[in-house]
Amino acid sequence: MTYNLPTKEGYYGNFGGKFVPEILIPVLEELEEAYEEAWNDNSFRKEYHQLLDEYVGRPTKLTYANRLTDHYGKARIYLKREDLCHTGAHKINNAVGQILLAQRMGKDRIIAETGAGQHGVATATACAKFGVDCIVYMGAEDMERQKLNVERMRLLGTEVRPVTSGSETLKDATNEAIRDWVTNVEDTFYIIGSVVGPHPYPKMVRNFHQVIGDETRQQLQKAEDTEVPDYLLACVGGGSNAMGIFYPFIDDESVEMYGLEAAGHGANTDQTAATLTIGQPGVLHGSMSYLLHNSEGQIQLAHSISAGLDYPGIGPEHSYLHDSGRVTYKGITDEKAMEGVKLLSETEGIIPALETAHAVSYLDELMPRTSKDEIVVLNCSGRGDKDMGTISKNL
């Protein structure tokens, strides 16, 4: 198998594409041309990786989780420590890449949207580093749940604009960011924070995050004398951290990959964000993907204990990988995610973000099927400081 998606038109099977207002088509074409030119320019790649090294703090560690491994008594478990990145999550990889691209394109106004605040903080950080004006749209409910990140963005000099429409979460913040972009296309660069949106964003964000999987291969070689694990686990909302670690392993058919999405109060309730478990194909925020919507095509509200996972859509590449069977996606309830928080905290001294906790909790189901000569790698996409308010209420 040689994986080479997306197509030139930006499709992953039936998913992806550019479903945007006509005014944005030339903007996306300009972005695609600039991105491809930059990604194939050694000087751009060198500057990007130099920033990852000196500013972001890469490579992040691959930590052997000895007590978590002993807890299950099965396969050896490693943690890819994206929580050790500057700002506390993988999101900074992509923010740094896109701000470099914006500068190369001469765009001096940055906008973004954020749910849990980690992408907003990463974008605000990159803009402060490069001295660029930044506006971040954020749902009012998410602002309440993620007060610490709101204050961090403001301290970094970013304007945080509250969004009070709809569910007051990431979906609505994204709507407002797109409205701003359409109005200010001449001087504005929209930094999308996940592998969602119209082409070329899903490809671009994935490629800026593939450093996670590339490092994992190199670090496993040193730790275990093999480049490939037997199992890869990552949480999935939009799906950026998961694509970052999955992508370099897609052609390695022996690697079983699992994406863990938020089932909220249960996938079969109306309080869920389990897009691939119960969703149907549709168009949201510029691309075709699996969505939570009713029979009339109206987008349904999503729920998760994690502000970073309560999105009613998912990246189009994940939709393709789901339909092709290359990646298995499972829904994790809020209650199970809280068990994941406690388990990783008490066994490894690592308080995970609520997003990561969804992947941790899946170990209960996976580990009994493993053997002691196998290797599990779990991507810790972010640290739990930002979620302590929610965690404390639900312990």
Short mmCIF file of C-alpha atoms in Angstrom, two decimals, residues 52-357:
data_model
loop_
_atom_site.label_atom_id
_atom_site.label_comp_id
_atom_site.label_asym_id
_atom_site.label_seq_id
_atom_site.Cartn_x
_atom_site.Cartn_y
_atom_site.Cartn_z
CA LEU A 52 10.37 23.58 16.41
CA ASP A 53 13.76 22.80 17.93
CA GLU A 54 14.65 26.11 19.58
CA TYR A 55 11.21 27.56 20.42
CA VAL A 56 8.67 24.72 20.60
CA GLY A 57 11.03 22.31 22.35
CA ARG A 58 11.10 19.40 19.92
CA PRO A 59 11.71 16.57 19.75
CA THR A 60 9.25 15.82 22.52
CA LYS A 61 10.06 12.78 24.64
CA LEU A 62 8.84 9.24 24.09
CA THR A 63 8.37 8.10 27.68
CA TYR A 64 8.17 4.47 28.74
CA ALA A 65 5.18 4.23 31.09
CA ASN A 66 6.48 1.54 33.44
CA ARG A 67 3.77 1.75 36.11
CA LEU A 68 0.98 1.95 33.55
CA THR A 69 2.51 -1.07 31.84
CA ASP A 70 2.67 -2.92 35.18
CA HIS A 71 -0.97 -1.97 35.85
CA TYR A 72 -2.10 -4.01 32.86
CA GLY A 73 0.72 -6.61 32.79
CA LYS A 74 0.56 -6.84 29.02
CA ALA A 75 2.21 -4.87 26.16
CA ARG A 76 4.80 -2.17 26.88
CA ILE A 77 3.19 1.28 26.83
CA TYR A 78 4.96 4.41 25.62
CA LEU A 79 3.67 7.97 25.83
CA LYS A 80 4.49 10.50 23.09
CA ARG A 81 4.77 13.66 25.18
CA GLU A 82 3.19 16.46 23.13
CA ASP A 83 2.14 17.89 26.49
CA LEU A 84 5.78 18.96 26.87
CA CYS A 85 5.61 21.32 23.88
CA HIS A 86 5.82 25.07 24.55
CA THR A 87 2.24 26.20 25.44
CA GLY A 88 1.38 22.66 26.59
CA ALA A 89 -0.01 20.97 23.50
CA HIS A 90 0.81 19.83 19.96
CA LYS A 91 -1.13 22.79 18.51
CA ILE A 92 2.00 24.98 18.47
CA ASN A 93 3.56 22.84 15.66
CA ASN A 94 0.87 23.95 13.24
CA ALA A 95 0.62 27.55 14.49
CA VAL A 96 4.33 28.10 13.90
CA GLY A 97 4.10 26.59 10.42
CA GLN A 98 1.11 28.67 9.38
CA ILE A 99 2.49 31.95 10.77
CA LEU A 100 5.64 31.39 8.70
CA LEU A 101 3.44 30.85 5.66
CA ALA A 102 1.39 33.98 6.42
CA GLN A 103 4.56 36.05 6.58
CA ARG A 104 5.76 34.56 3.31
CA MET A 105 2.43 35.57 1.71
CA GLY A 106 2.60 39.11 3.12
CA LYS A 107 -0.56 38.72 5.26
CA ASP A 108 -0.22 40.88 8.39
CA ARG A 109 -3.57 40.21 10.11
CA ILE A 110 -4.18 36.80 11.72
CA ILE A 111 -7.51 35.32 12.77
CA ALA A 112 -8.24 31.96 14.36
CA GLU A 113 -10.96 30.07 16.22
CA THR A 114 -10.54 27.89 19.27
CA GLY A 115 -12.51 25.44 21.40
CA ALA A 116 -10.41 24.30 24.36
CA GLY A 117 -8.18 27.30 23.89
CA GLN A 118 -5.00 25.38 23.09
CA HIS A 119 -5.05 26.34 19.40
CA GLY A 120 -5.92 29.91 20.39
CA VAL A 121 -3.01 30.05 22.83
CA ALA A 122 -0.67 28.52 20.25
CA THR A 123 -1.73 31.06 17.62
CA ALA A 124 -1.51 33.97 20.08
CA THR A 125 1.97 32.77 21.07
CA ALA A 126 3.19 32.55 17.48
CA CYS A 127 1.74 35.98 16.70
CA ALA A 128 3.49 37.49 19.73
CA LYS A 129 6.74 35.84 18.67
CA PHE A 130 6.47 37.38 15.20
CA GLY A 131 4.83 40.70 16.24
CA VAL A 132 1.60 40.18 14.28
CA ASP A 133 -1.93 41.36 15.21
CA CYS A 134 -4.22 38.48 16.15
CA ILE A 135 -7.95 37.97 16.77
CA VAL A 136 -9.27 34.67 18.17
CA TYR A 137 -12.97 33.76 18.05
CA MET A 138 -14.16 31.61 20.96
CA GLY A 139 -17.58 30.39 22.06
CA ALA A 140 -18.85 32.03 25.25
CA GLU A 141 -19.40 28.64 26.91
CA ASP A 142 -15.86 27.54 26.03
CA MET A 143 -14.53 30.85 27.40
CA GLU A 144 -16.20 30.05 30.72
CA ARG A 145 -14.79 26.49 30.77
CA GLN A 146 -11.31 27.61 29.70
CA LYS A 147 -10.80 30.86 31.60
CA LEU A 148 -7.10 30.24 32.08
CA ASN A 149 -6.47 29.97 28.35
CA VAL A 150 -8.54 33.11 27.69
CA GLU A 151 -6.31 35.05 30.09
CA ARG A 152 -3.20 33.55 28.52
CA MET A 153 -4.27 34.73 25.05
CA ARG A 154 -5.01 38.23 26.32
CA LEU A 155 -1.66 38.42 28.11
CA LEU A 156 0.01 37.50 24.81
CA GLY A 157 -1.62 40.54 23.20
CA THR A 158 -4.43 38.77 21.33
CA GLU A 159 -8.02 40.00 21.16
CA VAL A 160 -10.42 37.22 22.17
CA ARG A 161 -13.87 37.80 20.63
CA PRO A 162 -16.68 35.92 22.42
CA VAL A 163 -19.26 34.16 20.24
CA THR A 164 -22.75 33.96 21.74
CA SER A 165 -24.66 32.30 18.88
CA GLY A 166 -25.76 28.65 18.69
CA SER A 167 -24.18 26.38 21.29
CA GLU A 168 -21.52 29.01 22.05
CA THR A 169 -18.77 26.47 21.31
CA LEU A 170 -16.23 25.69 18.59
CA LYS A 171 -18.73 25.26 15.73
CA ASP A 172 -20.09 28.75 16.28
CA ALA A 173 -16.63 30.27 16.75
CA THR A 174 -15.62 28.74 13.41
CA ASN A 175 -18.68 30.28 11.72
CA GLU A 176 -17.65 33.73 12.97
CA ALA A 177 -14.04 33.29 11.92
CA ILE A 178 -15.16 32.37 8.38
CA ARG A 179 -17.40 35.46 8.24
CA ASP A 180 -14.43 37.63 9.24
CA TRP A 181 -12.21 35.92 6.63
CA VAL A 182 -14.71 36.48 3.80
CA THR A 183 -14.88 40.19 4.72
CA ASN A 184 -11.11 40.73 5.01
CA VAL A 185 -9.52 38.36 2.50
CA GLU A 186 -6.98 40.87 1.18
CA ASP A 187 -4.83 41.20 4.31
CA THR A 188 -6.03 38.36 6.57
CA PHE A 189 -4.61 34.85 7.07
CA TYR A 190 -6.96 32.37 8.76
CA ILE A 191 -4.98 29.88 10.88
CA ILE A 192 -7.21 26.82 11.14
CA GLY A 193 -6.26 24.66 14.09
CA SER A 194 -7.23 21.17 13.01
CA VAL A 195 -7.32 18.91 9.96
CA VAL A 196 -10.69 20.36 8.96
CA GLY A 197 -11.93 23.06 6.58
CA PRO A 198 -11.53 23.36 2.81
CA HIS A 199 -8.52 22.09 0.88
CA PRO A 200 -5.59 22.67 1.40
CA TYR A 201 -6.08 23.10 5.17
CA PRO A 202 -6.50 19.39 6.12
CA LYS A 203 -3.36 18.46 4.19
CA MET A 204 -1.40 21.47 5.41
CA VAL A 205 -2.23 20.97 9.10
CA ARG A 206 -1.51 17.23 8.85
CA ASN A 207 1.88 17.87 7.31
CA PHE A 208 2.81 20.43 9.96
CA HIS A 209 1.99 17.80 12.62
CA GLN A 210 3.58 14.73 10.98
CA VAL A 211 6.70 15.55 12.95
CA ILE A 212 4.95 13.74 15.84
CA GLY A 213 4.91 10.42 13.99
CA ASP A 214 8.31 10.96 12.38
CA GLU A 215 9.90 11.45 15.80
CA THR A 216 8.06 8.42 17.18
CA ARG A 217 9.62 6.20 14.51
CA GLN A 218 13.12 7.44 15.32
CA GLN A 219 12.63 7.19 19.09
CA LEU A 220 11.18 3.68 18.92
CA GLN A 221 14.20 2.58 16.91
CA LYS A 222 16.44 3.73 19.74
CA ALA A 223 14.25 2.39 22.56
CA GLU A 224 13.02 -0.89 21.07
CA ASP A 225 15.16 -1.52 17.97
CA THR A 226 12.10 -1.19 15.75
CA GLU A 227 10.51 1.77 13.99
CA VAL A 228 6.93 0.59 14.26
CA PRO A 229 4.70 -0.07 17.28
CA ASP A 230 1.93 -2.66 17.27
CA TYR A 231 -0.73 -0.16 18.35
CA LEU A 232 -1.15 3.61 18.07
CA LEU A 233 -3.74 5.49 20.12
CA ALA A 234 -4.84 9.14 19.85
CA CYS A 235 -7.90 11.17 20.73
CA VAL A 236 -9.99 12.65 17.91
CA GLY A 237 -12.03 15.83 17.80
CA GLY A 238 -11.18 17.52 14.54
CA GLY A 239 -8.28 15.11 14.61
CA SER A 240 -5.00 17.03 14.22
CA ASN A 241 -2.89 15.25 16.84
CA ALA A 242 -4.15 11.88 15.58
CA MET A 243 -3.30 12.64 11.94
CA GLY A 244 0.11 13.87 13.06
CA ILE A 245 1.02 10.56 14.65
CA PHE A 246 -0.98 8.27 12.31
CA TYR A 247 0.15 9.66 8.95
CA PRO A 248 3.78 8.40 8.93
CA PHE A 249 2.51 4.88 9.80
CA ILE A 250 -0.37 4.50 7.34
CA ASP A 251 1.68 2.36 4.95
CA ASP A 252 2.81 0.09 7.83
CA GLU A 253 -0.10 -2.33 7.70
CA SER A 254 0.99 -4.22 10.82
CA VAL A 255 0.29 -1.14 12.97
CA GLU A 256 -3.24 -1.10 14.41
CA MET A 257 -4.41 2.50 14.83
CA TYR A 258 -7.22 3.69 17.06
CA GLY A 259 -8.89 7.11 17.12
CA LEU A 260 -10.88 7.78 20.29
CA GLU A 261 -13.72 10.28 19.92
CA ALA A 262 -15.98 11.83 22.53
CA ALA A 263 -19.21 9.92 23.16
CA GLY A 264 -20.24 12.36 25.90
CA HIS A 265 -23.13 10.89 27.89
CA GLY A 266 -23.31 8.01 25.38
CA ALA A 267 -23.16 7.75 21.60
CA ASN A 268 -26.88 7.00 21.40
CA THR A 269 -27.94 10.01 23.45
CA ASP A 270 -28.38 13.63 22.31
CA GLN A 271 -25.37 14.60 24.44
CA THR A 272 -22.53 13.28 22.32
CA ALA A 273 -19.78 14.26 19.88
CA ALA A 274 -19.19 10.77 18.45
CA THR A 275 -19.13 11.87 14.82
CA LEU A 276 -17.78 8.68 13.24
CA THR A 277 -19.77 6.38 15.54
CA ILE A 278 -23.22 7.76 14.68
CA GLY A 279 -22.69 10.58 12.13
CA GLN A 280 -23.49 10.77 8.42
CA PRO A 281 -21.64 12.43 5.51
CA GLY A 282 -22.36 16.10 4.95
CA VAL A 283 -20.73 19.51 4.45
CA LEU A 284 -19.53 21.71 7.29
CA HIS A 285 -17.01 24.55 7.35
CA GLY A 286 -15.88 24.03 3.79
CA SER A 287 -15.44 20.28 3.35
CA MET A 288 -17.33 17.00 3.02
CA SER A 289 -16.96 14.77 6.05
CA TYR A 290 -18.87 12.78 8.66
CA LEU A 291 -21.09 15.11 10.72
CA LEU A 292 -23.72 15.08 13.40
CA HIS A 293 -26.82 16.36 11.61
CA ASN A 294 -30.52 15.58 11.42
CA SER A 295 -32.55 14.25 8.48
CA GLU A 296 -33.03 17.82 7.23
CA GLY A 297 -29.29 18.47 7.20
CA GLN A 298 -29.29 20.76 10.24
CA ILE A 299 -26.12 20.48 12.31
CA GLN A 300 -26.75 19.06 15.77
CA LEU A 301 -25.18 20.38 18.94
CA ALA A 302 -22.24 18.32 20.13
CA HIS A 303 -21.39 17.59 23.75
CA SER A 304 -18.24 16.46 25.48
CA ILE A 305 -16.72 17.00 28.89
CA SER A 306 -13.70 18.13 26.86
CA ALA A 307 -14.05 21.53 25.19
CA GLY A 308 -11.49 20.39 22.62
CA LEU A 309 -13.66 17.50 21.41
CA ASP A 310 -17.19 18.97 21.31
CA TYR A 311 -17.19 19.54 17.54
CA PRO A 312 -20.00 18.04 15.38
CA GLY A 313 -17.59 17.26 12.52
CA ILE A 314 -14.22 15.63 11.96
CA GLY A 315 -11.38 15.97 9.48
CA PRO A 316 -12.14 14.52 6.02
CA GLU A 317 -9.04 12.32 6.07
CA HIS A 318 -10.31 10.62 9.23
CA SER A 319 -13.62 9.99 7.44
CA TYR A 320 -11.73 8.25 4.63
CA LEU A 321 -9.57 6.24 7.03
CA HIS A 322 -12.74 5.19 8.87
CA ASP A 323 -14.52 4.01 5.72
CA SER A 324 -11.40 2.27 4.40
CA GLY A 325 -10.98 0.43 7.70
CA ARG A 326 -7.35 1.54 8.08
CA VAL A 327 -8.10 3.24 11.41
CA THR A 328 -10.62 2.02 14.00
CA TYR A 329 -12.61 4.73 15.76
CA LYS A 330 -14.28 4.22 19.13
CA GLY A 331 -16.50 6.45 21.27
CA ILE A 332 -15.44 7.18 24.87
CA THR A 333 -17.94 8.58 27.38
CA ASP A 334 -17.29 11.50 29.73
CA GLU A 335 -17.29 9.07 32.66
CA LYS A 336 -14.65 6.85 31.07
CA ALA A 337 -12.54 9.88 30.18
CA MET A 338 -12.50 10.91 33.83
CA GLU A 339 -11.27 7.40 34.69
CA GLY A 340 -8.48 7.98 32.18
CA VAL A 341 -7.51 11.23 33.92
CA LYS A 342 -7.22 9.46 37.27
CA LEU A 343 -5.37 6.44 35.87
CA LEU A 344 -2.58 8.38 34.14
CA SER A 345 -2.27 10.83 37.03
CA GLU A 346 -1.95 8.12 39.68
CA THR A 347 0.28 5.70 37.76
CA GLU A 348 2.63 8.04 35.89
CA GLY A 349 2.39 11.41 37.63
CA ILE A 350 1.10 12.97 34.41
CA ILE A 351 -2.20 14.89 34.51
CA PRO A 352 -3.51 14.56 30.95
CA ALA A 353 -5.75 16.97 29.09
CA LEU A 354 -9.33 15.74 28.98
CA GLU A 355 -8.83 15.13 25.26
CA THR A 356 -5.89 12.78 25.91
CA ALA A 357 -7.83 11.07 28.71
#
